[in-house]
PDB file of C-alpha atoms and ligand atoms in Angstrom:
ATOM      1  CA  UNK A   1       0.000   0.000   0.000  1.00 49.00           C
ATOM      2  CA  UNK A   2       2.776   2.415   1.043  1.00 51.00           C
ATOM      3  CA  UNK A   3       4.743   1.802  -2.109  1.00 54.00           C
ATOM      4  CA  UNK A   4       1.691   2.309  -4.337  1.00 57.00           C
ATOM      5  CA  UNK A   5       0.957   5.687  -2.785  1.00 60.00           C
ATOM      6  CA  UNK A   6       4.514   6.967  -3.236  1.00 62.00           C
ATOM      7  CA  UNK A   7       4.461   5.844  -6.843  1.00 64.00           C
ATOM      8  CA  UNK A   8       1.336   7.812  -7.631  1.00 66.00           C
ATOM      9  CA  UNK A   9       2.826  10.923  -5.935  1.00 71.00           C
ATOM     10  CA  UNK A  10       5.905  10.623  -8.138  1.00 74.00           C
ATOM     11  CA  UNK A  11       3.774  10.417 -11.248  1.00 68.00           C
ATOM     12  CA  UNK A  12       1.837  13.580 -10.135  1.00 69.00           C
ATOM     13  CA  UNK A  13       5.017  15.558  -9.556  1.00 70.00           C
ATOM     14  CA  UNK A  14       6.380  14.490 -12.931  1.00 71.00           C
ATOM     15  CA  UNK A  15       3.169  15.573 -14.649  1.00 73.00           C
ATOM     16  CA  UNK A  16       3.313  18.897 -12.856  1.00 74.00           C
ATOM     17  CA  UNK A  17       6.892  19.503 -14.010  1.00 70.00           C
ATOM     18  CA  UNK A  18       5.930  18.443 -17.478  1.00 70.00           C
ATOM     19  CA  UNK A  19       3.038  20.890 -17.483  1.00 70.00           C
ATOM     20  CA  UNK A  20       5.243  23.704 -16.207  1.00 71.00           C
ATOM     21  CA  UNK A  21       7.897  22.840 -18.781  1.00 69.00           C
ATOM     22  CA  UNK A  22       5.305  23.032 -21.567  1.00 68.00           C
ATOM     23  CA  UNK A  23       3.996  26.381 -20.314  1.00 68.00           C
ATOM     24  CA  UNK A  24       7.449  27.978 -19.882  1.00 67.00           C
ATOM     25  CA  UNK A  25       8.705  26.417 -23.072  1.00 65.00           C
ATOM     26  CA  UNK A  26       5.718  27.808 -24.957  1.00 64.00           C
ATOM     27  CA  UNK A  27       6.259  31.283 -23.563  1.00 57.00           C
ATOM     28  CA  UNK A  28       9.978  31.190 -24.293  1.00 67.00           C
ATOM     29  CA  UNK A  29       9.300  29.902 -27.773  1.00 64.00           C
ATOM     30  CA  UNK A  30       6.736  32.643 -28.403  1.00 62.00           C
ATOM     31  CA  UNK A  31       9.120  35.308 -27.144  1.00 63.00           C
ATOM     32  CA  UNK A  32      12.014  33.863 -29.150  1.00 69.00           C
ATOM     33  CA  UNK A  33       9.814  34.036 -32.231  1.00 70.00           C
ATOM     34  CA  UNK A  34       8.353  37.524 -31.695  1.00 74.00           C
ATOM     35  CA  UNK A  35      11.263  39.508 -30.221  1.00 75.00           C
ATOM     36  CA  UNK A  36      13.478  39.730 -33.318  1.00 74.00           C
ATOM     37  CA  UNK A  37      10.482  41.044 -35.263  1.00 80.00           C
ATOM     38  CA  UNK A  38       9.941  43.783 -32.623  1.00 79.00           C
ATOM     39  CA  UNK A  39      13.633  44.591 -32.475  1.00 79.00           C
ATOM     40  CA  UNK A  40      13.919  44.988 -36.241  1.00 83.00           C
ATOM     41  CA  UNK A  41      10.781  47.185 -36.311  1.00 82.00           C
ATOM     42  CA  UNK A  42      12.341  49.373 -33.610  1.00 84.00           C
ATOM     43  CA  UNK A  43      15.586  49.536 -35.602  1.00 86.00           C
ATOM     44  CA  UNK A  44      13.674  50.703 -38.697  1.00 83.00           C
ATOM     45  CA  UNK A  45      11.879  53.341 -36.654  1.00 82.00           C
ATOM     46  CA  UNK A  46      15.162  54.531 -35.132  1.00 85.00           C
ATOM     47  CA  UNK A  47      16.760  54.735 -38.557  1.00 86.00           C
ATOM     48  CA  UNK A  48      13.793  56.767 -39.815  1.00 82.00           C
ATOM     49  CA  UNK A  49      14.198  59.205 -36.919  1.00 81.00           C
ATOM     50  CA  UNK A  50      17.927  59.495 -37.614  1.00 81.00           C
ATOM     51  CA  UNK A  51      17.259  60.130 -41.318  1.00 80.00           C
ATOM     52  CA  UNK A  52      14.580  62.685 -40.443  1.00 82.00           C
ATOM     53  CA  UNK A  53      16.949  64.512 -38.096  1.00 85.00           C
ATOM     54  CA  UNK A  54      19.677  64.537 -40.725  1.00 85.00           C
ATOM     55  CA  UNK A  55      17.265  65.927 -43.301  1.00 86.00           C
ATOM     56  CA  UNK A  56      16.126  68.637 -40.874  1.00 86.00           C
ATOM     57  CA  UNK A  57      19.729  69.672 -40.230  1.00 84.00           C
ATOM     58  CA  UNK A  58      20.382  69.797 -43.983  1.00 85.00           C
ATOM     59  CA  UNK A  59      17.265  71.941 -44.544  1.00 85.00           C
ATOM     60  CA  UNK A  60      18.243  74.303 -41.736  1.00 87.00           C
ATOM     61  CA  UNK A  61      21.681  74.671 -43.262  1.00 87.00           C
ATOM     62  CA  UNK A  62      20.141  75.414 -46.665  1.00 86.00           C
ATOM     63  CA  UNK A  63      17.768  77.967 -45.104  1.00 86.00           C
ATOM     64  CA  UNK A  64      20.694  79.691 -43.398  1.00 87.00           C
ATOM     65  CA  UNK A  65      22.585  79.798 -46.691  1.00 85.00           C
ATOM     66  CA  UNK A  66      19.605  81.478 -48.376  1.00 87.00           C
ATOM     67  CA  UNK A  67      19.248  83.891 -45.463  1.00 89.00           C
ATOM     68  CA  UNK A  68      22.872  84.919 -45.882  1.00 88.00           C
ATOM     69  CA  UNK A  69      22.393  85.336 -49.646  1.00 88.00           C
ATOM     70  CA  UNK A  70      19.275  87.463 -49.031  1.00 86.00           C
ATOM     71  CA  UNK A  71      21.153  89.629 -46.535  1.00 90.00           C
ATOM     72  CA  UNK A  72      23.942  90.086 -49.073  1.00 88.00           C
ATOM     73  CA  UNK A  73      21.433  91.156 -51.762  1.00 83.00           C
ATOM     74  CA  UNK A  74      19.715  93.550 -49.335  1.00 89.00           C
ATOM     75  CA  UNK A  75      23.056  95.110 -48.423  1.00 85.00           C
ATOM     76  CA  UNK A  76      23.902  95.513 -52.119  1.00 89.00           C
ATOM     77  CA  UNK A  77      20.527  97.180 -52.813  1.00 79.00           C
ATOM     78  CA  UNK A  78      21.041  99.580 -49.886  1.00 88.00           C
ATOM     79  CA  UNK A  79      24.529 100.477 -51.104  1.00 86.00           C
ATOM     80  CA  UNK A  80      23.336 101.075 -54.688  1.00 86.00           C
ATOM     81  CA  UNK A  81      20.426 103.240 -53.408  1.00 84.00           C
ATOM     82  CA  UNK A  82      22.764 105.343 -51.271  1.00 83.00           C
ATOM     83  CA  UNK A  83      25.146 105.747 -54.220  1.00 84.00           C
ATOM     84  CA  UNK A  84      22.305 106.855 -56.550  1.00 75.00           C
ATOM     85  CA  UNK A  85      20.972 109.322 -53.989  1.00 77.00           C
ATOM     86  CA  UNK A  86      24.467 110.795 -53.705  1.00 77.00           C
ATOM     87  CA  UNK A  87      24.694 111.171 -57.488  1.00 74.00           C
ATOM     88  CA  UNK A  88      21.230 112.793 -57.693  1.00 63.00           C
ATOM     89  CA  UNK A  89      22.167 115.208 -54.899  1.00 69.00           C
ATOM     90  CA  UNK A  90      25.335 116.130 -56.781  1.00 69.00           C
ATOM     91  CA  UNK A  91      23.343 116.975 -59.958  1.00 62.00           C
ATOM     92  CA  UNK A  92      20.195 118.826 -58.848  1.00 53.00           C
ATOM     93  CA  UNK A  93      19.675 120.481 -62.236  1.00 50.00           C
ATOM     94  CA  UNK A  94      19.306 117.231 -64.191  1.00 48.00           C
ATOM     95  CA  UNK A  95      15.775 116.953 -65.556  1.00 43.00           C
ATOM     96  CA  UNK A  96      14.261 113.490 -65.830  1.00 44.00           C
ATOM     97  CA  UNK A  97      12.092 114.500 -68.782  1.00 45.00           C
ATOM     98  CA  UNK A  98      12.284 117.645 -70.879  1.00 49.00           C
ATOM     99  CA  UNK A  99       8.629 117.483 -71.862  1.00 53.00           C
ATOM    100  CA  UNK A 100       7.338 118.060 -68.328  1.00 70.00           C
ATOM    101  CA  UNK A 101       8.994 121.505 -68.384  1.00 89.00           C
ATOM    102  CA  UNK A 102       7.784 122.824 -71.732  1.00 97.00           C
ATOM    103  CA  UNK A 103       5.190 125.534 -71.245  1.00 98.00           C
ATOM    104  CA  UNK A 104       3.254 127.487 -73.859  1.00 98.00           C
ATOM    105  CA  UNK A 105       1.674 130.806 -72.899  1.00 98.00           C
ATOM    106  CA  UNK A 106      -1.113 131.803 -75.286  1.00 98.00           C
ATOM    107  CA  UNK A 107      -1.470 135.578 -75.060  1.00 98.00           C
ATOM    108  CA  UNK A 108      -4.159 137.742 -76.660  1.00 98.00           C
ATOM    109  CA  UNK A 109      -3.784 141.520 -77.105  1.00 98.00           C
ATOM    110  CA  UNK A 110      -6.307 144.277 -77.883  1.00 98.00           C
ATOM    111  CA  UNK A 111      -9.526 142.662 -76.597  1.00 98.00           C
ATOM    112  CA  UNK A 112     -12.129 142.271 -75.360  1.00 98.00           C
ATOM    113  CA  UNK A 113     -14.352 141.663 -78.382  1.00 98.00           C
ATOM    114  CA  UNK A 114     -16.757 139.062 -79.693  1.00 98.00           C
ATOM    115  CA  UNK A 115     -13.654 136.994 -80.545  1.00 98.00           C
ATOM    116  CA  UNK A 116     -12.639 136.960 -76.879  1.00 98.00           C
ATOM    117  CA  UNK A 117     -15.887 135.154 -76.050  1.00 98.00           C
ATOM    118  CA  UNK A 118     -15.200 132.517 -78.730  1.00 98.00           C
ATOM    119  CA  UNK A 119     -11.630 132.086 -77.454  1.00 98.00           C
ATOM    120  CA  UNK A 120     -12.845 131.729 -73.848  1.00 98.00           C
ATOM    121  CA  UNK A 121     -15.324 129.061 -74.947  1.00 98.00           C
ATOM    122  CA  UNK A 122     -12.572 127.144 -76.748  1.00 98.00           C
ATOM    123  CA  UNK A 123     -10.132 127.401 -73.836  1.00 98.00           C
ATOM    124  CA  UNK A 124     -12.798 126.228 -71.399  1.00 98.00           C
ATOM    125  CA  UNK A 125     -13.653 123.195 -73.538  1.00 98.00           C
ATOM    126  CA  UNK A 126      -9.966 122.284 -73.768  1.00 98.00           C
ATOM    127  CA  UNK A 127      -9.068 123.046 -70.146  1.00 97.00           C
ATOM    128  CA  UNK A 128      -6.400 125.600 -71.122  1.00 98.00           C
ATOM    129  CA  UNK A 129      -5.420 128.752 -69.212  1.00 98.00           C
ATOM    130  CA  UNK A 130      -4.218 131.818 -71.138  1.00 98.00           C
ATOM    131  CA  UNK A 131      -3.388 135.501 -70.724  1.00 98.00           C
ATOM    132  CA  UNK A 132      -5.444 138.448 -71.999  1.00 98.00           C
ATOM    133  CA  UNK A 133      -3.719 141.839 -72.358  1.00 98.00           C
ATOM    134  CA  UNK A 134      -6.827 143.983 -72.527  1.00 98.00           C
ATOM    135  CA  UNK A 135      -7.807 147.511 -73.463  1.00 98.00           C
ATOM    136  CA  UNK A 136     -10.192 149.759 -71.574  1.00 98.00           C
ATOM    137  CA  UNK A 137     -13.606 149.253 -73.176  1.00 98.00           C
ATOM    138  CA  UNK A 138     -17.103 150.171 -72.089  1.00 97.00           C
ATOM    139  CA  UNK A 139     -19.814 147.555 -71.656  1.00 97.00           C
ATOM    140  CA  UNK A 140     -17.381 144.628 -71.552  1.00 98.00           C
ATOM    141  CA  UNK A 141     -17.482 144.033 -67.796  1.00 98.00           C
ATOM    142  CA  UNK A 142     -18.866 140.500 -68.227  1.00 98.00           C
ATOM    143  CA  UNK A 143     -15.891 139.485 -70.398  1.00 98.00           C
ATOM    144  CA  UNK A 144     -13.345 140.965 -67.976  1.00 98.00           C
ATOM    145  CA  UNK A 145     -15.047 139.047 -65.173  1.00 98.00           C
ATOM    146  CA  UNK A 146     -15.221 135.850 -67.183  1.00 98.00           C
ATOM    147  CA  UNK A 147     -11.467 136.008 -67.884  1.00 98.00           C
ATOM    148  CA  UNK A 148     -10.770 136.187 -64.146  1.00 98.00           C
ATOM    149  CA  UNK A 149     -13.434 133.706 -63.043  1.00 98.00           C
ATOM    150  CA  UNK A 150     -12.290 131.059 -65.520  1.00 98.00           C
ATOM    151  CA  UNK A 151      -8.720 131.118 -64.196  1.00 98.00           C
ATOM    152  CA  UNK A 152      -7.000 133.141 -66.911  1.00 98.00           C
ATOM    153  CA  UNK A 153      -4.735 136.116 -66.308  1.00 98.00           C
ATOM    154  CA  UNK A 154      -6.366 139.493 -66.890  1.00 98.00           C
ATOM    155  CA  UNK A 155      -3.424 141.727 -67.783  1.00 98.00           C
ATOM    156  CA  UNK A 156      -2.919 145.368 -68.698  1.00 98.00           C
ATOM    157  CA  UNK A 157      -2.261 146.442 -72.283  1.00 98.00           C
ATOM    158  CA  UNK A 158      -3.492 150.025 -72.527  1.00 98.00           C
ATOM    159  CA  UNK A 159      -6.584 151.985 -71.612  1.00 98.00           C
ATOM    160  CA  UNK A 160      -6.649 153.881 -74.930  1.00 98.00           C
ATOM    161  CA  UNK A 161      -3.976 152.195 -77.127  1.00 98.00           C
ATOM    162  CA  UNK A 162      -3.421 155.634 -78.753  1.00 98.00           C
ATOM    163  CA  UNK A 163       0.337 155.755 -79.360  1.00 98.00           C
ATOM    164  CA  UNK A 164       0.422 159.532 -79.870  1.00 98.00           C
ATOM    165  CA  UNK A 165      -1.041 160.086 -76.408  1.00 97.00           C
ATOM    166  CA  UNK A 166       0.414 157.315 -74.256  1.00 98.00           C
ATOM    167  CA  UNK A 167       4.011 157.598 -75.492  1.00 98.00           C
ATOM    168  CA  UNK A 168       4.183 161.382 -75.193  1.00 98.00           C
ATOM    169  CA  UNK A 169       5.688 161.179 -71.691  1.00 98.00           C
ATOM    170  CA  UNK A 170       6.179 158.957 -68.648  1.00 98.00           C
ATOM    171  CA  UNK A 171       3.233 160.671 -66.981  1.00 98.00           C
ATOM    172  CA  UNK A 172       0.820 160.166 -69.850  1.00 98.00           C
ATOM    173  CA  UNK A 173       1.808 156.508 -70.061  1.00 98.00           C
ATOM    174  CA  UNK A 174       1.493 155.861 -66.335  1.00 98.00           C
ATOM    175  CA  UNK A 175      -1.874 157.652 -66.197  1.00 98.00           C
ATOM    176  CA  UNK A 176      -3.145 155.460 -69.035  1.00 98.00           C
ATOM    177  CA  UNK A 177      -2.222 152.110 -67.457  1.00 98.00           C
ATOM    178  CA  UNK A 178      -3.113 153.168 -63.916  1.00 98.00           C
ATOM    179  CA  UNK A 179      -6.615 154.212 -65.059  1.00 98.00           C
ATOM    180  CA  UNK A 180      -7.097 150.798 -66.689  1.00 98.00           C
ATOM    181  CA  UNK A 181      -5.692 148.923 -63.702  1.00 98.00           C
ATOM    182  CA  UNK A 182      -8.027 150.709 -61.271  1.00 98.00           C
ATOM    183  CA  UNK A 183     -11.010 150.174 -63.528  1.00 98.00           C
ATOM    184  CA  UNK A 184     -10.308 146.423 -63.911  1.00 98.00           C
ATOM    185  CA  UNK A 185      -9.800 146.012 -60.175  1.00 98.00           C
ATOM    186  CA  UNK A 186     -13.136 147.706 -59.544  1.00 98.00           C
ATOM    187  CA  UNK A 187     -14.927 145.423 -62.018  1.00 98.00           C
ATOM    188  CA  UNK A 188     -13.286 142.093 -61.105  1.00 98.00           C
ATOM    189  CA  UNK A 189     -11.983 142.593 -57.570  1.00 98.00           C
ATOM    190  CA  UNK A 190      -8.497 141.547 -58.710  1.00 98.00           C
ATOM    191  CA  UNK A 191      -5.635 144.033 -59.145  1.00 98.00           C
ATOM    192  CA  UNK A 192      -3.757 143.321 -62.404  1.00 98.00           C
ATOM    193  CA  UNK A 193       0.041 143.039 -62.055  1.00 98.00           C
ATOM    194  CA  UNK A 194       1.076 141.770 -65.496  1.00 98.00           C
ATOM    195  CA  UNK A 195       1.282 144.169 -68.468  1.00 98.00           C
ATOM    196  CA  UNK A 196       2.456 144.404 -72.073  1.00 98.00           C
ATOM    197  CA  UNK A 197       3.533 147.602 -73.840  1.00 98.00           C
ATOM    198  CA  UNK A 198       1.616 148.455 -77.018  1.00 98.00           C
ATOM    199  CA  UNK A 199       4.143 147.617 -79.745  1.00 98.00           C
ATOM    200  CA  UNK A 200       6.433 145.841 -77.249  1.00 98.00           C
ATOM    201  CA  UNK A 201       9.100 147.255 -74.921  1.00 98.00           C
ATOM    202  CA  UNK A 202      11.467 147.902 -77.849  1.00 98.00           C
ATOM    203  CA  UNK A 203       8.984 149.665 -80.144  1.00 97.00           C
ATOM    204  CA  UNK A 204      10.286 152.666 -82.086  1.00 97.00           C
ATOM    205  CA  UNK A 205       6.896 154.225 -82.906  1.00 97.00           C
ATOM    206  CA  UNK A 206       7.064 155.829 -79.452  1.00 98.00           C
ATOM    207  CA  UNK A 207      10.198 157.761 -80.483  1.00 98.00           C
ATOM    208  CA  UNK A 208       8.056 159.919 -82.753  1.00 97.00           C
ATOM    209  CA  UNK A 209       5.982 161.121 -79.766  1.00 98.00           C
ATOM    210  CA  UNK A 210       8.296 160.974 -76.731  1.00 98.00           C
ATOM    211  CA  UNK A 211      11.829 161.014 -78.146  1.00 98.00           C
ATOM    212  CA  UNK A 212      14.313 158.143 -78.646  1.00 97.00           C
ATOM    213  CA  UNK A 213      14.804 157.516 -74.920  1.00 98.00           C
ATOM    214  CA  UNK A 214      11.095 157.417 -74.007  1.00 98.00           C
ATOM    215  CA  UNK A 215      10.944 153.615 -73.500  1.00 98.00           C
ATOM    216  CA  UNK A 216      14.041 153.730 -71.279  1.00 98.00           C
ATOM    217  CA  UNK A 217      12.196 156.235 -69.083  1.00 98.00           C
ATOM    218  CA  UNK A 218       8.843 154.449 -69.058  1.00 98.00           C
ATOM    219  CA  UNK A 219      10.150 150.937 -68.272  1.00 98.00           C
ATOM    220  CA  UNK A 220      11.590 151.788 -64.801  1.00 98.00           C
ATOM    221  CA  UNK A 221       8.389 153.710 -63.950  1.00 98.00           C
ATOM    222  CA  UNK A 222       6.276 150.654 -64.853  1.00 98.00           C
ATOM    223  CA  UNK A 223       8.514 148.369 -62.744  1.00 98.00           C
ATOM    224  CA  UNK A 224       8.381 150.768 -59.797  1.00 98.00           C
ATOM    225  CA  UNK A 225       4.588 150.841 -59.959  1.00 98.00           C
ATOM    226  CA  UNK A 226       4.610 147.061 -59.332  1.00 98.00           C
ATOM    227  CA  UNK A 227       3.873 145.807 -62.831  1.00 98.00           C
ATOM    228  CA  UNK A 228       5.798 142.976 -64.516  1.00 98.00           C
ATOM    229  CA  UNK A 229       5.848 143.423 -68.293  1.00 98.00           C
ATOM    230  CA  UNK A 230       6.050 140.648 -70.847  1.00 98.00           C
ATOM    231  CA  UNK A 231       6.993 140.837 -74.522  1.00 98.00           C
ATOM    232  CA  UNK A 232       6.872 137.585 -76.577  1.00 98.00           C
ATOM    233  CA  UNK A 233       9.238 135.106 -78.207  1.00 98.00           C
ATOM    234  CA  UNK A 234       6.765 133.630 -80.726  1.00 98.00           C
ATOM    235  CA  UNK A 235       4.831 135.885 -83.134  1.00 98.00           C
ATOM    236  CA  UNK A 236       1.670 134.359 -84.622  1.00 98.00           C
ATOM    237  CA  UNK A 237       1.861 137.051 -87.357  1.00 98.00           C
ATOM    238  CA  UNK A 238      -1.884 137.631 -87.010  1.00 98.00           C
ATOM    239  CA  UNK A 239      -1.221 141.394 -86.920  1.00 97.00           C
ATOM    240  CA  UNK A 240       0.761 141.370 -90.185  1.00 96.00           C
ATOM    241  CA  UNK A 241      -2.472 141.512 -92.211  1.00 96.00           C
ATOM    242  CA  UNK A 242      -5.977 142.676 -91.386  1.00 93.00           C
ATOM    243  CA  UNK A 243      -7.175 139.069 -91.709  1.00 96.00           C
ATOM    244  CA  UNK A 244      -4.114 136.857 -91.821  1.00 98.00           C
ATOM    245  CA  UNK A 245      -4.490 133.446 -93.500  1.00 98.00           C
ATOM    246  CA  UNK A 246      -5.340 130.841 -90.878  1.00 98.00           C
ATOM    247  CA  UNK A 247      -2.622 128.435 -92.038  1.00 98.00           C
ATOM    248  CA  UNK A 248       0.017 131.191 -91.889  1.00 98.00           C
ATOM    249  CA  UNK A 249      -0.949 131.828 -88.248  1.00 98.00           C
ATOM    250  CA  UNK A 250      -0.805 128.093 -87.395  1.00 98.00           C
ATOM    251  CA  UNK A 251       2.595 127.609 -89.074  1.00 98.00           C
ATOM    252  CA  UNK A 252       4.073 130.787 -87.551  1.00 98.00           C
ATOM    253  CA  UNK A 253       3.181 129.609 -84.039  1.00 98.00           C
ATOM    254  CA  UNK A 254       4.250 125.968 -84.478  1.00 98.00           C
ATOM    255  CA  UNK A 255       7.536 126.791 -86.235  1.00 98.00           C
ATOM    256  CA  UNK A 256       8.319 129.617 -83.805  1.00 98.00           C
ATOM    257  CA  UNK A 257       7.773 127.388 -80.780  1.00 98.00           C
ATOM    258  CA  UNK A 258      10.031 124.546 -81.953  1.00 98.00           C
ATOM    259  CA  UNK A 259      12.986 123.950 -79.624  1.00 97.00           C
ATOM    260  CA  UNK A 260      11.698 126.322 -76.942  1.00 97.00           C
ATOM    261  CA  UNK A 261      10.993 125.333 -73.325  1.00 97.00           C
ATOM    262  CA  UNK A 262       8.983 128.499 -72.714  1.00 98.00           C
ATOM    263  CA  UNK A 263       6.925 129.877 -75.623  1.00 98.00           C
ATOM    264  CA  UNK A 264       5.185 133.217 -75.038  1.00 98.00           C
ATOM    265  CA  UNK A 265       2.941 133.463 -78.085  1.00 98.00           C
ATOM    266  CA  UNK A 266       1.662 136.818 -79.385  1.00 98.00           C
ATOM    267  CA  UNK A 267      -1.892 136.719 -80.761  1.00 98.00           C
ATOM    268  CA  UNK A 268      -4.730 139.233 -80.994  1.00 98.00           C
ATOM    269  CA  UNK A 269      -8.428 139.106 -80.107  1.00 98.00           C
ATOM    270  CA  UNK A 270      -9.455 142.466 -81.617  1.00 98.00           C
ATOM    271  CA  UNK A 271     -12.798 142.431 -83.521  1.00 97.00           C
ATOM    272  CA  UNK A 272     -11.154 141.790 -86.935  1.00 97.00           C
ATOM    273  CA  UNK A 273      -9.063 138.804 -85.790  1.00 98.00           C
ATOM    274  CA  UNK A 274     -11.472 136.005 -86.711  1.00 98.00           C
ATOM    275  CA  UNK A 275      -8.783 133.850 -88.338  1.00 98.00           C
ATOM    276  CA  UNK A 276      -6.882 133.777 -85.043  1.00 98.00           C
ATOM    277  CA  UNK A 277      -9.924 132.103 -83.474  1.00 98.00           C
ATOM    278  CA  UNK A 278     -10.091 129.675 -86.418  1.00 98.00           C
ATOM    279  CA  UNK A 279      -6.391 128.804 -86.035  1.00 98.00           C
ATOM    280  CA  UNK A 280      -6.562 127.968 -82.321  1.00 98.00           C
ATOM    281  CA  UNK A 281      -7.551 124.251 -82.498  1.00 98.00           C
ATOM    282  CA  UNK A 282      -4.615 123.416 -84.799  1.00 98.00           C
ATOM    283  CA  UNK A 283      -2.230 125.567 -82.733  1.00 98.00           C
ATOM    284  CA  UNK A 284      -3.177 123.765 -79.529  1.00 98.00           C
ATOM    285  CA  UNK A 285      -2.969 120.312 -81.128  1.00 98.00           C
ATOM    286  CA  UNK A 286       0.423 121.065 -82.699  1.00 98.00           C
ATOM    287  CA  UNK A 287       1.894 122.503 -79.499  1.00 98.00           C
ATOM    288  CA  UNK A 288       0.702 119.476 -77.521  1.00 98.00           C
ATOM    289  CA  UNK A 289       2.418 117.233 -80.065  1.00 97.00           C
ATOM    290  CA  UNK A 290       5.625 119.216 -79.434  1.00 98.00           C
ATOM    291  CA  UNK A 291       5.281 118.353 -75.718  1.00 97.00           C
ATOM    292  CA  UNK A 292       3.953 121.708 -74.478  1.00 98.00           C
ATOM    293  CA  UNK A 293       1.441 122.173 -71.718  1.00 98.00           C
ATOM    294  CA  UNK A 294      -0.413 125.462 -71.344  1.00 98.00           C
ATOM    295  CA  UNK A 295      -0.192 128.039 -68.609  1.00 98.00           C
ATOM    296  CA  UNK A 296      -1.355 131.549 -67.894  1.00 98.00           C
ATOM    297  CA  UNK A 297       1.357 134.137 -67.190  1.00 98.00           C
ATOM    298  CA  UNK A 298       1.707 134.996 -63.498  1.00 98.00           C
ATOM    299  CA  UNK A 299       4.241 136.811 -61.329  1.00 97.00           C
ATOM    300  CA  UNK A 300       6.077 133.466 -61.080  1.00 96.00           C
ATOM    301  CA  UNK A 301       6.570 133.156 -64.857  1.00 97.00           C
ATOM    302  CA  UNK A 302      10.071 133.758 -66.181  1.00 96.00           C
ATOM    303  CA  UNK A 303       9.946 137.206 -67.768  1.00 97.00           C
ATOM    304  CA  UNK A 304      10.256 137.319 -71.558  1.00 98.00           C
ATOM    305  CA  UNK A 305      11.311 140.825 -72.609  1.00 98.00           C
ATOM    306  CA  UNK A 306      13.062 142.603 -75.456  1.00 98.00           C
ATOM    307  CA  UNK A 307      14.739 145.176 -73.228  1.00 91.00           C
TER     308      UNK A 307
HETATM  309 ZN1   ZN B   1      -1.861 146.166 -78.944  1.00 91.30          ZN
END
């Protein structure tokens, strides 16, 4: 009996060991099978991280290189700009474009008349300012006012335009233009400061009435009275005939203005000067093609004078 019991105990222990061996063996086998797979997956992941880091470093290096290049370009631009500014400062008189500084001054003597109204209408439609050297005339207040209100320069020519009276002496001349100036100021509210001598500052007709030195006496008196006189450097030739041919007027103005930066153009708006009105559209078109823009004469305008 005793022997039999011990034998069965031994069999139980053996079975237990066997069972444990199977369990541990299974686990070990499973681990031995799975671990290398895990390890190699980890290795791949680690390699990927290493590659990623290396790529990031390379990109950062490239970015820094570009930053340096950009800084170099910016420095170069700054240096060039400073150099150009220096050069511009050293040459203040250099004009970028000649055309922006070409000015034509359309001037009309001996009005107002019905032609003045037509000229004002044309100038208004074409957005052009001009200068009117007027005479003293009754019942023309509306035209004097219109000249001022539409932005043109209302300038003195002569109250009477009678050479034998005005050029007799300094006093007779000054009385003539002062009367006109006062009258125009009363009508328009604006005191005229620009004037033009009948016949121009170098006329010789005056010699017959006031002697050969009369203009040399009158000019300082006019300046002292606060007037700035203007002659002209382009003659439309519209006074060379009672009714000058329209094409002659156009060609005289366009040829006379060629090569000038400042063209002060003599024209007339007396009652007979209808062809001057007719010539205006072609004159304006031709001058614009030459690069001129139009201005009215003011105290700021560079004085054009014969003497
Ligand atoms: Zn005149």
